[in-house]
Amino acid sequence: MEEVMKQIVEFNKERDWDKFHTPENLAKCISIESAELLECFQWDAEKYNKEEVCEELADVFTYCIQMAMKLGVSPEEIVLKKLDKTKKKYPVEKSKGVSTKYNKL
């Protein structure tokens, strides 16, 4: 993750783009790129272009990483913290093999 973050910083610094990366703008970018990822499956969920999916997924990851950096938080730490919280909401004995929302388990 360190190398990815370093390269993102370098990429933006070379282009003087960091000034555009406010938390609000990054949140918008994440939403827009997520919609583009979903568009890959719009008409046929079985016949998608894996390369296009990976490119859109990379865009989503990149903006998420930039948001974490802008907020001064570790992407790894916040993901692990949220995963721990989610494990408690979805205990294996109640949630295994079902997609029911935690408040209806």
Short mmCIF file of C-alpha atoms in Angstrom, two decimals:
data_model
loop_
_atom_site.label_atom_id
_atom_site.label_comp_id
_atom_site.label_asym_id
_atom_site.label_seq_id
_atom_site.Cartn_x
_atom_site.Cartn_y
_atom_site.Cartn_z
CA MET A 1 0.00 0.00 0.00
CA GLU A 2 2.89 2.35 0.75
CA GLU A 3 4.16 2.18 -2.84
CA VAL A 4 0.68 2.77 -4.26
CA MET A 5 0.18 5.79 -2.02
CA LYS A 6 3.61 7.16 -2.93
CA GLN A 7 2.90 6.87 -6.64
CA ILE A 8 -0.52 8.52 -6.30
CA VAL A 9 1.07 11.46 -4.47
CA GLU A 10 3.80 11.74 -7.11
CA PHE A 11 1.29 11.53 -9.98
CA ASN A 12 -0.84 14.34 -8.52
CA LYS A 13 2.16 16.47 -7.54
CA GLU A 14 3.59 16.34 -11.08
CA ARG A 15 0.28 17.62 -12.44
CA ASP A 16 -0.47 20.07 -9.60
CA TRP A 17 -3.83 18.34 -9.08
CA ASP A 18 -3.85 18.00 -5.30
CA LYS A 19 -5.52 21.42 -5.01
CA PHE A 20 -8.61 19.91 -6.65
CA HIS A 21 -8.76 16.94 -4.28
CA THR A 22 -10.93 18.23 -1.48
CA PRO A 23 -12.82 15.62 0.53
CA GLU A 24 -16.03 16.73 -1.20
CA ASN A 25 -14.56 16.42 -4.69
CA LEU A 26 -13.02 13.04 -3.87
CA ALA A 27 -16.37 11.78 -2.58
CA LYS A 28 -17.94 12.90 -5.85
CA CYS A 29 -15.20 11.14 -7.82
CA ILE A 30 -15.72 7.93 -5.86
CA SER A 31 -19.43 8.04 -6.60
CA ILE A 32 -18.92 8.78 -10.29
CA GLU A 33 -16.31 6.05 -10.74
CA SER A 34 -18.50 3.59 -8.82
CA ALA A 35 -21.30 4.33 -11.27
CA GLU A 36 -18.90 3.70 -14.16
CA LEU A 37 -17.97 0.37 -12.56
CA LEU A 38 -21.65 -0.55 -12.30
CA GLU A 39 -22.15 0.48 -15.92
CA CYS A 40 -19.85 -2.38 -16.93
CA PHE A 41 -22.65 -4.73 -15.87
CA GLN A 42 -25.59 -2.61 -17.02
CA TRP A 43 -27.15 -4.75 -19.73
CA ASP A 44 -25.59 -8.15 -19.29
CA ALA A 45 -24.13 -9.16 -15.94
CA GLU A 46 -22.72 -12.36 -17.45
CA LYS A 47 -20.87 -10.83 -20.40
CA TYR A 48 -18.66 -8.11 -18.99
CA ASN A 49 -15.24 -6.96 -20.08
CA LYS A 50 -12.90 -7.89 -17.23
CA GLU A 51 -10.25 -5.37 -18.31
CA GLU A 52 -12.79 -2.52 -18.24
CA VAL A 53 -14.09 -3.68 -14.85
CA CYS A 54 -10.53 -3.71 -13.47
CA GLU A 55 -9.84 -0.22 -14.81
CA GLU A 56 -12.97 1.20 -13.20
CA LEU A 57 -12.25 -0.67 -9.99
CA ALA A 58 -8.74 0.81 -9.99
CA ASP A 59 -10.25 4.29 -10.36
CA VAL A 60 -12.52 3.68 -7.36
CA PHE A 61 -9.58 2.38 -5.29
CA THR A 62 -7.40 5.31 -6.31
CA TYR A 63 -9.94 7.91 -5.25
CA CYS A 64 -10.66 6.03 -2.00
CA ILE A 65 -6.95 5.95 -1.19
CA GLN A 66 -6.68 9.66 -1.98
CA MET A 67 -9.62 10.37 0.32
CA ALA A 68 -7.95 8.46 3.14
CA MET A 69 -4.71 10.36 2.61
CA LYS A 70 -6.57 13.69 2.52
CA LEU A 71 -8.28 12.81 5.82
CA GLY A 72 -4.97 11.71 7.32
CA VAL A 73 -6.08 8.15 8.00
CA SER A 74 -4.55 4.80 7.10
CA PRO A 75 -6.62 2.92 4.49
CA GLU A 76 -5.52 -0.37 6.06
CA GLU A 77 -6.47 0.71 9.58
CA ILE A 78 -9.93 2.01 8.67
CA VAL A 79 -10.76 -1.09 6.62
CA LEU A 80 -9.68 -3.42 9.42
CA LYS A 81 -11.57 -1.36 12.02
CA LYS A 82 -14.75 -1.46 9.93
CA LEU A 83 -14.31 -5.17 9.25
CA ASP A 84 -14.09 -5.82 13.00
CA LYS A 85 -17.30 -3.82 13.54
CA THR A 86 -19.04 -5.69 10.71
CA LYS A 87 -18.00 -9.06 12.15
CA LYS A 88 -19.90 -8.16 15.30
CA LYS A 89 -22.99 -7.12 13.33
CA TYR A 90 -22.90 -10.34 11.31
CA PRO A 91 -21.87 -13.21 13.59
CA VAL A 92 -21.12 -16.39 11.65
CA GLU A 93 -23.73 -18.44 13.50
CA LYS A 94 -26.50 -16.05 12.34
CA SER A 95 -25.28 -14.87 8.98
CA LYS A 96 -23.53 -17.79 7.30
CA GLY A 97 -24.98 -18.41 3.86
CA VAL A 98 -27.67 -15.72 4.09
CA SER A 99 -27.81 -12.16 2.80
CA THR A 100 -30.22 -10.83 5.42
CA LYS A 101 -29.39 -7.38 6.78
CA TYR A 102 -27.94 -7.42 10.31
CA ASN A 103 -30.98 -5.83 11.92
CA LYS A 104 -33.20 -8.67 10.64
CA LEU A 105 -31.01 -11.64 11.57
#
